[in-house]
JSON list of N, CA and C in Angstrom, two decimals:
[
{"chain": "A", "resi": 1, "resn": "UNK", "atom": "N", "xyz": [99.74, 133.63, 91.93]},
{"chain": "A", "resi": 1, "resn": "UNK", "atom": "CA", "xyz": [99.11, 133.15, 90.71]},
{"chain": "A", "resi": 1, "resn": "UNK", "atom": "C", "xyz": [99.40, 131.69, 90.47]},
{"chain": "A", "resi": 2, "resn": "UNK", "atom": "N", "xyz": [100.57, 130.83, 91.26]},
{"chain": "A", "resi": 2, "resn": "UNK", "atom": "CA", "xyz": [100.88, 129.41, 90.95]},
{"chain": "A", "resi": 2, "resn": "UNK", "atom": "C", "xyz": [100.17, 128.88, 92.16]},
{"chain": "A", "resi": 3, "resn": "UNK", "atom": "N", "xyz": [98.85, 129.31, 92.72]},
{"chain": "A", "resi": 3, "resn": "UNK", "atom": "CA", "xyz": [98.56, 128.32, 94.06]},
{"chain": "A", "resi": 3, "resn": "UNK", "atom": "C", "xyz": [98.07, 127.35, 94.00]},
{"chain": "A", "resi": 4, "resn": "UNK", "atom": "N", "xyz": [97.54, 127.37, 92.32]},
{"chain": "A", "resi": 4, "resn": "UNK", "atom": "CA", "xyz": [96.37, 126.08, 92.38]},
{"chain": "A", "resi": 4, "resn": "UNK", "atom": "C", "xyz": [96.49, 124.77, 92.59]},
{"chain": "A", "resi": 5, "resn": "UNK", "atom": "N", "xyz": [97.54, 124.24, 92.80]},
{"chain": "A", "resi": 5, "resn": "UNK", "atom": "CA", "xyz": [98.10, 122.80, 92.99]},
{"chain": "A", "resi": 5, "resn": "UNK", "atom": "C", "xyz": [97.52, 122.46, 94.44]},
{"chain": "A", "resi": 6, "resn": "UNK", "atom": "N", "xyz": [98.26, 123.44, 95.41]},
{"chain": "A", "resi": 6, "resn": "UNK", "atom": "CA", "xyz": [97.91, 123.81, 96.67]},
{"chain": "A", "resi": 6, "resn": "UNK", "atom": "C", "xyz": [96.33, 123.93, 97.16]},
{"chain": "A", "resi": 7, "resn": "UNK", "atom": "N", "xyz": [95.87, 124.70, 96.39]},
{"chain": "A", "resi": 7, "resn": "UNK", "atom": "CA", "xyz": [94.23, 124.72, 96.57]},
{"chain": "A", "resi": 7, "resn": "UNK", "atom": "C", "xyz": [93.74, 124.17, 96.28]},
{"chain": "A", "resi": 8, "resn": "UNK", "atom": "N", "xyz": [93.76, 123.22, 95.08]},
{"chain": "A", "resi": 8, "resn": "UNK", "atom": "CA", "xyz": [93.18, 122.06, 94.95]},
{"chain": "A", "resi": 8, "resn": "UNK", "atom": "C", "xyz": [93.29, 121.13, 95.68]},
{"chain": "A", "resi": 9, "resn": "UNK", "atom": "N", "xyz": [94.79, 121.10, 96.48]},
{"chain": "A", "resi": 9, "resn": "UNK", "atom": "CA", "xyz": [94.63, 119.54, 97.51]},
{"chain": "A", "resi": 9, "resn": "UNK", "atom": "C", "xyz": [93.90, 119.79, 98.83]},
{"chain": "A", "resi": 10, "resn": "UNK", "atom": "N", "xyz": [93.99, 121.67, 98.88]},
{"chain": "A", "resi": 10, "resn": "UNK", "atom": "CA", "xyz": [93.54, 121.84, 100.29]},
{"chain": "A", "resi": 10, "resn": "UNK", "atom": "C", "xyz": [91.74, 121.88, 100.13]},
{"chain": "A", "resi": 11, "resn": "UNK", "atom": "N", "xyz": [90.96, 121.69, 98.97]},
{"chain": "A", "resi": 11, "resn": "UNK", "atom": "CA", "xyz": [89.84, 121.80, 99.00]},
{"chain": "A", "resi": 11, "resn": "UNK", "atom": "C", "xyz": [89.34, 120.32, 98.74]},
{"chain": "A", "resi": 12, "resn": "UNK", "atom": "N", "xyz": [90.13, 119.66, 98.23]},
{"chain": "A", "resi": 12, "resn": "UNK", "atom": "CA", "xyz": [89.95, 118.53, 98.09]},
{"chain": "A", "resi": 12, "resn": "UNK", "atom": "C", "xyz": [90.38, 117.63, 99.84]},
{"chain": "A", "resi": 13, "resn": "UNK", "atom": "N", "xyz": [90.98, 118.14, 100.63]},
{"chain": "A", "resi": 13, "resn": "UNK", "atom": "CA", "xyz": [90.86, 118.05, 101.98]},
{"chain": "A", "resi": 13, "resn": "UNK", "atom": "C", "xyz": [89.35, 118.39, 102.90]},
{"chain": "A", "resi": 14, "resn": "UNK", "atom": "N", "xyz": [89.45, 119.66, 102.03]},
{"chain": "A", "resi": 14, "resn": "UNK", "atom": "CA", "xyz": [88.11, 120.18, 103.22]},
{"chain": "A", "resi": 14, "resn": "UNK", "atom": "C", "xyz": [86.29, 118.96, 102.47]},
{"chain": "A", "resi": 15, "resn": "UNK", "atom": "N", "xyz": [86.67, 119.07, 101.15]},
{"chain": "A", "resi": 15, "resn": "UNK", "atom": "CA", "xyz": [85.64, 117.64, 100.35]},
{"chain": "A", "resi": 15, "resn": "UNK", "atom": "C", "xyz": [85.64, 116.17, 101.39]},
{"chain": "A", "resi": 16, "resn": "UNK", "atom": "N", "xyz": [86.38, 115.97, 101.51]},
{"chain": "A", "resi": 16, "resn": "UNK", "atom": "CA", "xyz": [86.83, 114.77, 102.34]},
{"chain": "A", "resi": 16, "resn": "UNK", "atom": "C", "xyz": [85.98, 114.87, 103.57]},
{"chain": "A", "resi": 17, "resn": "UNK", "atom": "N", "xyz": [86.46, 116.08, 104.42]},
{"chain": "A", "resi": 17, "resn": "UNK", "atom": "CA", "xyz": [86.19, 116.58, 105.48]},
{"chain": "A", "resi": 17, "resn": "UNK", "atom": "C", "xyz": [84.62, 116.52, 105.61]},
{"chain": "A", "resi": 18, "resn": "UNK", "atom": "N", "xyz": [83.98, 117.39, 105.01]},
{"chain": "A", "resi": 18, "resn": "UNK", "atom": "CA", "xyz": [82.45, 117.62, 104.67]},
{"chain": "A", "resi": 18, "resn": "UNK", "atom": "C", "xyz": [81.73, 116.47, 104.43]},
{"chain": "A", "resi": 19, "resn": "UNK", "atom": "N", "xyz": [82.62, 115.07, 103.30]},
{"chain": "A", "resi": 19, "resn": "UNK", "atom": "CA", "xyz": [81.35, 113.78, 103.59]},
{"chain": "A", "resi": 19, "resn": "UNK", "atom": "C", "xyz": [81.79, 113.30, 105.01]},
{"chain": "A", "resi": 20, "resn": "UNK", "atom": "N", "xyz": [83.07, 112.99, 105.74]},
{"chain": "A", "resi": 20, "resn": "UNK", "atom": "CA", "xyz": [83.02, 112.64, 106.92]},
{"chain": "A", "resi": 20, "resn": "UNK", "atom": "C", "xyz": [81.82, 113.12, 107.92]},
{"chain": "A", "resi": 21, "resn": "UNK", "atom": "N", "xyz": [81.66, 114.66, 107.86]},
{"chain": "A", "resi": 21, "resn": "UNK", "atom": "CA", "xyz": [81.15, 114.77, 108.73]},
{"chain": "A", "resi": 21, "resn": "UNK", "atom": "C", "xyz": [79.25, 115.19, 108.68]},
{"chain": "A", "resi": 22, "resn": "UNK", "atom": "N", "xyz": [79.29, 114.03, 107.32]},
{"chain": "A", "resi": 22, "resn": "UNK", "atom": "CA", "xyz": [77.85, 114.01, 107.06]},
{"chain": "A", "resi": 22, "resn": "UNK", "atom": "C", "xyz": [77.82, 113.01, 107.25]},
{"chain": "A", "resi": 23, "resn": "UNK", "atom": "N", "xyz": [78.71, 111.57, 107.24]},
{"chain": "A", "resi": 23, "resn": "UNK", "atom": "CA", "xyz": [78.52, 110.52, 107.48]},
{"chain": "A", "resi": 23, "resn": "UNK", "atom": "C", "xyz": [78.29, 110.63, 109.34]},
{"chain": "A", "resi": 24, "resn": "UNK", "atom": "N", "xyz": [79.07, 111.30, 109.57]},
{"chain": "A", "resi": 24, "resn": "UNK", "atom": "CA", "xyz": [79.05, 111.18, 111.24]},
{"chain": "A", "resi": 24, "resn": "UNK", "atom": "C", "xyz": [77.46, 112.25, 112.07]},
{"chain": "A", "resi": 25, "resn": "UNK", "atom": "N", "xyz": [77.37, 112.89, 111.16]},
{"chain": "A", "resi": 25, "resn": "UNK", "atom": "CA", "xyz": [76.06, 113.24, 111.66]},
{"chain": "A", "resi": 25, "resn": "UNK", "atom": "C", "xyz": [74.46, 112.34, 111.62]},
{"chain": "A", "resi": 26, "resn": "UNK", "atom": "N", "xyz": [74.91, 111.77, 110.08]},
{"chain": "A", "resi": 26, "resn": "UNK", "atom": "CA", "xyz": [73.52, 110.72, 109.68]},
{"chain": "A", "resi": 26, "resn": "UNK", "atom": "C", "xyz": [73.95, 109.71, 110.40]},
{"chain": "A", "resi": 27, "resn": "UNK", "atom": "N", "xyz": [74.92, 108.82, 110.83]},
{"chain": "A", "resi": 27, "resn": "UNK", "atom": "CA", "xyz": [75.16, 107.75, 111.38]},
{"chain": "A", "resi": 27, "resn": "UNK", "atom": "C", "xyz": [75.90, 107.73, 112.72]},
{"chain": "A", "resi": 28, "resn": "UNK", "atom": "N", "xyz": [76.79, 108.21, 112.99]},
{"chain": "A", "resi": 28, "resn": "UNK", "atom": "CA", "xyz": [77.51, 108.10, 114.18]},
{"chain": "A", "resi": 28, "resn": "UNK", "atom": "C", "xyz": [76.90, 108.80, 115.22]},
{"chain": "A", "resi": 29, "resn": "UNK", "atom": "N", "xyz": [76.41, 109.82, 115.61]},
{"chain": "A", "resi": 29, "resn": "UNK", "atom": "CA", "xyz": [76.22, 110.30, 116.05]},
{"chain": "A", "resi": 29, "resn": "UNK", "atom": "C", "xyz": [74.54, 110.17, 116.62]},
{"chain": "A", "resi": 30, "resn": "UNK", "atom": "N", "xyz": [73.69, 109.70, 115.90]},
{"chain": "A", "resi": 30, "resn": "UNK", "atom": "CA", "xyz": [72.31, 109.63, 116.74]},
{"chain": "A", "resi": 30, "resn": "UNK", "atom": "C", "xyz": [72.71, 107.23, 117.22]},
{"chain": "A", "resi": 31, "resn": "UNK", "atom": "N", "xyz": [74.19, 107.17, 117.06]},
{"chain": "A", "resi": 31, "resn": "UNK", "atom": "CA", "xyz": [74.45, 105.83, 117.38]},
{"chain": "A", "resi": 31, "resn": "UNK", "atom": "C", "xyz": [74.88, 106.25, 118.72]},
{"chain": "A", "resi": 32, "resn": "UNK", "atom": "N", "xyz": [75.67, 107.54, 118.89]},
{"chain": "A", "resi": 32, "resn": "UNK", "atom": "CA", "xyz": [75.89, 108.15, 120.47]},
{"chain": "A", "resi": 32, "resn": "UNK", "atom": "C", "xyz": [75.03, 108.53, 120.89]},
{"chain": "A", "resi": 33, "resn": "UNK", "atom": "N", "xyz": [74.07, 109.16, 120.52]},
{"chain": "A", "resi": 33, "resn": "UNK", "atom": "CA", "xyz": [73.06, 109.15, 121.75]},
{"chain": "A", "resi": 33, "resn": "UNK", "atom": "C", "xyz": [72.07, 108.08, 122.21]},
{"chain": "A", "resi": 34, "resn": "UNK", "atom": "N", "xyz": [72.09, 107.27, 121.20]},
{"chain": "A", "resi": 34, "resn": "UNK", "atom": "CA", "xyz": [71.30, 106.00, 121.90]},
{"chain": "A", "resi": 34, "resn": "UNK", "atom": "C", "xyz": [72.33, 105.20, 122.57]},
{"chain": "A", "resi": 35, "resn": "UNK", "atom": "N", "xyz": [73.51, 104.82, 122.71]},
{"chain": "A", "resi": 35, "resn": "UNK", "atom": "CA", "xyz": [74.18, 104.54, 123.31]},
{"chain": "A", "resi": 35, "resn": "UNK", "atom": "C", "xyz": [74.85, 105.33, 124.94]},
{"chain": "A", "resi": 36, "resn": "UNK", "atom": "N", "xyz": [74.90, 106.42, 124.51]},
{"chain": "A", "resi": 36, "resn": "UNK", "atom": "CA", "xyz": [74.41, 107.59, 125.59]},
{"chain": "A", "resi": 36, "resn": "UNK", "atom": "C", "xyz": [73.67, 107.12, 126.97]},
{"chain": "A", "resi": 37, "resn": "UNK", "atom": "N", "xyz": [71.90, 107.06, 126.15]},
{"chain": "A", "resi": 37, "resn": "UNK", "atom": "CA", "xyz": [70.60, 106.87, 126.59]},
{"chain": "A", "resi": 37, "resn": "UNK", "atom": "C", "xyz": [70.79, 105.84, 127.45]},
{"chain": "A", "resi": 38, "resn": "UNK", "atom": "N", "xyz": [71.40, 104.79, 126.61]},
{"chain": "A", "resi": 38, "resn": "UNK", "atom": "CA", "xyz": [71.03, 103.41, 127.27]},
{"chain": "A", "resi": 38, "resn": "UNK", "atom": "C", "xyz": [72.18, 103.44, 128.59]},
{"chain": "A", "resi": 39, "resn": "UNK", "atom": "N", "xyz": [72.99, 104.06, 128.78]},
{"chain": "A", "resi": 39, "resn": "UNK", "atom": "CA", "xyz": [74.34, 104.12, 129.54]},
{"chain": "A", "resi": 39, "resn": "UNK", "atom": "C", "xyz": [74.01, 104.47, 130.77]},
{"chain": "A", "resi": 40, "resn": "UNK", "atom": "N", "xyz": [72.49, 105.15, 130.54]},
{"chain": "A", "resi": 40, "resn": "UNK", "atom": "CA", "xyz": [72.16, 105.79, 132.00]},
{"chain": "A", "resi": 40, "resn": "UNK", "atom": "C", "xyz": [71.28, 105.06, 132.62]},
{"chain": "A", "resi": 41, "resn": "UNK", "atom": "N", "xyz": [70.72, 103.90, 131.65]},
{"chain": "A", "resi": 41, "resn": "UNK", "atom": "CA", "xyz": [69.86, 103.24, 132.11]},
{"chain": "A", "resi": 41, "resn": "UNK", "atom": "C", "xyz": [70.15, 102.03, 133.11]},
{"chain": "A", "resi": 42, "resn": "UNK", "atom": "N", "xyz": [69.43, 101.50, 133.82]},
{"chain": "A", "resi": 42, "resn": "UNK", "atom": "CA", "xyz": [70.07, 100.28, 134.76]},
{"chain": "A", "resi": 42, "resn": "UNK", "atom": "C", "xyz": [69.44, 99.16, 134.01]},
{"chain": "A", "resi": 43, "resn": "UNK", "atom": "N", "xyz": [68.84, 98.86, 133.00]},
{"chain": "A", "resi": 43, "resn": "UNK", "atom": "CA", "xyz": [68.88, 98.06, 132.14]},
{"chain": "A", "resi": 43, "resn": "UNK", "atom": "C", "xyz": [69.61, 98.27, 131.04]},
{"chain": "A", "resi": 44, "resn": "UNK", "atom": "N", "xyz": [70.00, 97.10, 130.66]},
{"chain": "A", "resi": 44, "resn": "UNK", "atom": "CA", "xyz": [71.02, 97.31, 129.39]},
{"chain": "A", "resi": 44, "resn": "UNK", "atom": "C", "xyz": [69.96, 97.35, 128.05]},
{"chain": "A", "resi": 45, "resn": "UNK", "atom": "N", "xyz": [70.60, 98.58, 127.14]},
{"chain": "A", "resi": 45, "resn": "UNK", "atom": "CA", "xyz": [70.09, 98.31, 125.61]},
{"chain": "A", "resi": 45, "resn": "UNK", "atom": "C", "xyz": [69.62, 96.82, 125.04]},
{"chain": "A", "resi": 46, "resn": "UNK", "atom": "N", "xyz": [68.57, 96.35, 124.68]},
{"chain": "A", "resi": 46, "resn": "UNK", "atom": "CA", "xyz": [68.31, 95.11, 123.75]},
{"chain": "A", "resi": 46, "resn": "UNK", "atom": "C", "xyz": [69.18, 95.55, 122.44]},
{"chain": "A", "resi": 47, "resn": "UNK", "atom": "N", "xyz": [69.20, 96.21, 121.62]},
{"chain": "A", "resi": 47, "resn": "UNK", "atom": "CA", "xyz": [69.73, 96.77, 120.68]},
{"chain": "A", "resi": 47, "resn": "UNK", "atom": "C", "xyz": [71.49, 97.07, 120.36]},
{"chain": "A", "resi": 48, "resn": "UNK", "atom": "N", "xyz": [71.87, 97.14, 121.80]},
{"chain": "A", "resi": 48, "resn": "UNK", "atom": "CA", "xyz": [73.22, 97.10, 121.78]},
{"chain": "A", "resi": 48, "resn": "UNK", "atom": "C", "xyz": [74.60, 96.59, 120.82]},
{"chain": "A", "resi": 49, "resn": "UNK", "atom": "N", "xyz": [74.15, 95.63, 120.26]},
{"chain": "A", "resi": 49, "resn": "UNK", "atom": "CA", "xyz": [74.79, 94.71, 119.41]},
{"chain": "A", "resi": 49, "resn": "UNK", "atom": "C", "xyz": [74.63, 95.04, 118.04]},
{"chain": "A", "resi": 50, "resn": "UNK", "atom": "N", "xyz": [72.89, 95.71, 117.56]},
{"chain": "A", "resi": 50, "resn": "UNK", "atom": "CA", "xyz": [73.07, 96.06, 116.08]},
{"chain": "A", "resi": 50, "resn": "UNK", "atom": "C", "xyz": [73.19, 97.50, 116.46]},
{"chain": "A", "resi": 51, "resn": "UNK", "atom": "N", "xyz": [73.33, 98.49, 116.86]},
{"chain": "A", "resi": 51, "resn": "UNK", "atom": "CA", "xyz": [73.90, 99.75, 117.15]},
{"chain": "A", "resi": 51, "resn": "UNK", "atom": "C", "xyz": [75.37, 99.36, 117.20]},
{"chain": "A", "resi": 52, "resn": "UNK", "atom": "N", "xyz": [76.00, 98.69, 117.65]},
{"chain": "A", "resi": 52, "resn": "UNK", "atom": "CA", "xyz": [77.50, 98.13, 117.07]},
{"chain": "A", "resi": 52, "resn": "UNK", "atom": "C", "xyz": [78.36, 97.77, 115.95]},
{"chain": "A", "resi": 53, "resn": "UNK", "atom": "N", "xyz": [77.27, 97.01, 115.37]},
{"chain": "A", "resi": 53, "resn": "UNK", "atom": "CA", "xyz": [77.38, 96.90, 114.08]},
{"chain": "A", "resi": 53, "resn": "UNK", "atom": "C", "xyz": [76.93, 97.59, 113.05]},
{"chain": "A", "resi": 54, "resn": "UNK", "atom": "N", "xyz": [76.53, 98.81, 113.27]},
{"chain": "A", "resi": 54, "resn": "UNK", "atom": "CA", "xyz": [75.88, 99.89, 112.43]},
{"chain": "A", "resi": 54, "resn": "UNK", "atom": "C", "xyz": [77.42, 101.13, 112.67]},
{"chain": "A", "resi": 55, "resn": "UNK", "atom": "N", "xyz": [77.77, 100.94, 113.80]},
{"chain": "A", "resi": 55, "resn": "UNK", "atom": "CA", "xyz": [78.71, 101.90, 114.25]},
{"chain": "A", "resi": 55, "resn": "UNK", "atom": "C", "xyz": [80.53, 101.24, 113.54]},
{"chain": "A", "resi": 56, "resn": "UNK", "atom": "N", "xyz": [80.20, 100.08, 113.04]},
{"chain": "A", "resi": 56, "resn": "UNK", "atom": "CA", "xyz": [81.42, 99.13, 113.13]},
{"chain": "A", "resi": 56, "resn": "UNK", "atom": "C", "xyz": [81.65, 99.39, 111.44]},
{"chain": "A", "resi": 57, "resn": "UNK", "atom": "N", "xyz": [80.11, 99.46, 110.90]},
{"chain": "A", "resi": 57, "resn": "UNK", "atom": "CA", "xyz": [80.09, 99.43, 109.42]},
{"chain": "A", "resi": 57, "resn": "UNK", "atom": "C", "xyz": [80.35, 100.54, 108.84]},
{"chain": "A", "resi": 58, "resn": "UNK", "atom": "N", "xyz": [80.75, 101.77, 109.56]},
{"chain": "A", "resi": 58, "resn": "UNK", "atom": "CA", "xyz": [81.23, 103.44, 109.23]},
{"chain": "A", "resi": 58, "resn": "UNK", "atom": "C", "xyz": [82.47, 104.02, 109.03]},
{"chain": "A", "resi": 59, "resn": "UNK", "atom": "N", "xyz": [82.87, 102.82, 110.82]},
{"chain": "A", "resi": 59, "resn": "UNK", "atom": "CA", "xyz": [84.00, 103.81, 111.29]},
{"chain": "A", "resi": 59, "resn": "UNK", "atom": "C", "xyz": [85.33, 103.48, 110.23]},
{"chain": "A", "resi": 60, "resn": "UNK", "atom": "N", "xyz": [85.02, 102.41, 109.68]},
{"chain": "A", "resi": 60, "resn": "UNK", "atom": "CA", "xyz": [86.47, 102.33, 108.48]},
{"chain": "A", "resi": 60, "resn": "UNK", "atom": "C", "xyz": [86.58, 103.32, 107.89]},
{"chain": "A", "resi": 61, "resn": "UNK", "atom": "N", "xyz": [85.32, 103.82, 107.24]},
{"chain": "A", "resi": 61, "resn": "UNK", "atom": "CA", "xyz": [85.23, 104.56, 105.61]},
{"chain": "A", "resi": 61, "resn": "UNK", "atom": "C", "xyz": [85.63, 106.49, 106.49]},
{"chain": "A", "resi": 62, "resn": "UNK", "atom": "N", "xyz": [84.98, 106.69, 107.70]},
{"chain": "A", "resi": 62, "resn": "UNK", "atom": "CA", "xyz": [85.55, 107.79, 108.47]},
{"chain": "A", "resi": 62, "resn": "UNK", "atom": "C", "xyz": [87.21, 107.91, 108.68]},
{"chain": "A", "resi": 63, "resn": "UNK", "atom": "N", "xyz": [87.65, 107.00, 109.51]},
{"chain": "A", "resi": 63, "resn": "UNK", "atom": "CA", "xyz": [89.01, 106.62, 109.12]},
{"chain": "A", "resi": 63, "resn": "UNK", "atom": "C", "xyz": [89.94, 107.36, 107.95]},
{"chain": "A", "resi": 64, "resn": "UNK", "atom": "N", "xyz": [89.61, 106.71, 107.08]},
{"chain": "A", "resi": 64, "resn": "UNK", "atom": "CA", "xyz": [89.89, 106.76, 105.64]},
{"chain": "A", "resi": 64, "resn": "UNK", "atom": "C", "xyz": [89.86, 107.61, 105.91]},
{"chain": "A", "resi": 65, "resn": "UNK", "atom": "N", "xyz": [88.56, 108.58, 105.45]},
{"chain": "A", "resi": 65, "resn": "UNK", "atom": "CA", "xyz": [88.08, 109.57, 104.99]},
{"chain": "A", "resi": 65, "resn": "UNK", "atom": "C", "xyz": [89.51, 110.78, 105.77]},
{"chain": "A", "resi": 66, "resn": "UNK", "atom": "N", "xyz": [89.45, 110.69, 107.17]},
{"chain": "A", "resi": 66, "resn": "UNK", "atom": "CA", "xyz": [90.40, 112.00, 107.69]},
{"chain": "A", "resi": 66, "resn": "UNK", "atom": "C", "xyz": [91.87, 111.57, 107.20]},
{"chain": "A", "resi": 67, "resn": "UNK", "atom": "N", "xyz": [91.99, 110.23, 107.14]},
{"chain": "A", "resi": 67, "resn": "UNK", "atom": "CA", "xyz": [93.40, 110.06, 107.03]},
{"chain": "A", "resi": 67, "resn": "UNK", "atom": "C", "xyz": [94.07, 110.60, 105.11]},
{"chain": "A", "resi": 68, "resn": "UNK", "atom": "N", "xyz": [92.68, 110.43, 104.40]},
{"chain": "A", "resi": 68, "resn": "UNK", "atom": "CA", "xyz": [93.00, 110.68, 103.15]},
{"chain": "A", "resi": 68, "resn": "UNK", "atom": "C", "xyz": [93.15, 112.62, 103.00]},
{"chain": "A", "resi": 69, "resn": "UNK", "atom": "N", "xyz": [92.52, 112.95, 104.24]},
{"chain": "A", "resi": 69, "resn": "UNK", "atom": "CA", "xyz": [92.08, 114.75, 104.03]},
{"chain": "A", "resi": 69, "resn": "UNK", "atom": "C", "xyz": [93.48, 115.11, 104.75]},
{"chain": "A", "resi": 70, "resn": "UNK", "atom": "N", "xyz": [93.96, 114.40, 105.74]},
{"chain": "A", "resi": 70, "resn": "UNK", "atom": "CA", "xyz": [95.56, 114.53, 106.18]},
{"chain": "A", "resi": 70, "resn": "UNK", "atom": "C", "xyz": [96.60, 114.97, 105.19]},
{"chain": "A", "resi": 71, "resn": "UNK", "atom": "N", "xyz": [96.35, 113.42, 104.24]},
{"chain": "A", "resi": 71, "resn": "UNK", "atom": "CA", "xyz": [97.29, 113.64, 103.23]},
{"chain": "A", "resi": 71, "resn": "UNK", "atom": "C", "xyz": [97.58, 114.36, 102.20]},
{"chain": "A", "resi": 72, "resn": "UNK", "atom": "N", "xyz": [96.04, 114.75, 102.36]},
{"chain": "A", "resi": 72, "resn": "UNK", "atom": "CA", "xyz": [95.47, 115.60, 100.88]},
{"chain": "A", "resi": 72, "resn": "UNK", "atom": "C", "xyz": [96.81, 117.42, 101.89]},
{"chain": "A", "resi": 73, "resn": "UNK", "atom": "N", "xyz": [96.25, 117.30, 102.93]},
{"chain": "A", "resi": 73, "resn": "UNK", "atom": "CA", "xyz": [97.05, 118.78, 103.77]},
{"chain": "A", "resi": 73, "resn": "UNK", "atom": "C", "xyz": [98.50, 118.40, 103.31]},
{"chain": "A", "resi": 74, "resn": "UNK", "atom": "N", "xyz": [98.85, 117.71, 103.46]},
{"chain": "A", "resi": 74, "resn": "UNK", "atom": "CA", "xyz": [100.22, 116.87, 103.45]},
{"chain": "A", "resi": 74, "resn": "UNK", "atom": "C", "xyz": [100.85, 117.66, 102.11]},
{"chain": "A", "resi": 75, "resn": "UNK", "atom": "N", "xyz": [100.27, 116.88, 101.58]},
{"chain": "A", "resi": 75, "resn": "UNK", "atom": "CA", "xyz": [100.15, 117.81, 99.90]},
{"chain": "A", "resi": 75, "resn": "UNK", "atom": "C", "xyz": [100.12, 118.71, 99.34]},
{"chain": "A", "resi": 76, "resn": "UNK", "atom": "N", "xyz": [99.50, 119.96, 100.44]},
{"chain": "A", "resi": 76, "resn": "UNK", "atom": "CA", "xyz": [99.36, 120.56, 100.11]},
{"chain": "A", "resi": 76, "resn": "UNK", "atom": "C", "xyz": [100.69, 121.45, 100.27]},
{"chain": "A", "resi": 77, "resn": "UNK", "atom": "N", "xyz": [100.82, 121.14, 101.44]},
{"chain": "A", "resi": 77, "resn": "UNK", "atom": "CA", "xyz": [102.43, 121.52, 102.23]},
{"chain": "A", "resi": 77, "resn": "UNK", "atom": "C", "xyz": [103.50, 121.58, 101.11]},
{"chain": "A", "resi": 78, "resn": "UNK", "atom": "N", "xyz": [103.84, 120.22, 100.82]},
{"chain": "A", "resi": 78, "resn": "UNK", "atom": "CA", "xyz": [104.60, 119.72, 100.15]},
{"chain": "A", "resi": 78, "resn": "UNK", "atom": "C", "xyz": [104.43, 120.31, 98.54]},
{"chain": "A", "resi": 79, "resn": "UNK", "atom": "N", "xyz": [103.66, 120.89, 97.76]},
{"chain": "A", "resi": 79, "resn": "UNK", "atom": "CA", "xyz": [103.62, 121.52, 96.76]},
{"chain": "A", "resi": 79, "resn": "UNK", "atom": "C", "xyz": [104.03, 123.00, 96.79]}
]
């Protein structure tokens, strides 16, 4: 009956979790397969450079995002 401290950090982990991996589906991920694509090609991507910087402008806030759902587990432990 005292879990809620606990469940709140651990759902507030899996929250975290869920925009990461909407960010990585809308963005990261169709950035791997065109990067993929072009990998097989014997010409190089024209595009290469803003697919980089589309991939460059994410990966912080992803980062974050697991390292904050870590802590949020962390927390949860620790309560």
């Amino acid at each position: 009956s005292g879990r809620w401290p606990q469940a709140g950090a651990a759902g507030a982990a899996v929250g975290l979790l869920l925009v990461w991996l909407l960010i990585y589906l809308r963005v990261s991920a169709p950035i791997n397969r065109q990067l993929t694509a072009g990998a097989d090609q014997p010409e190089p991507s024209t595009n290469a450079r803003g697919l980089q910087r589309d991939w460059d402008r994410v990966i912080t806030i992803r980062a974050a995002l697991q390292g904050l759902a870590v802590a949020a587990l962390c927390l949860a432990l620790l309560l």
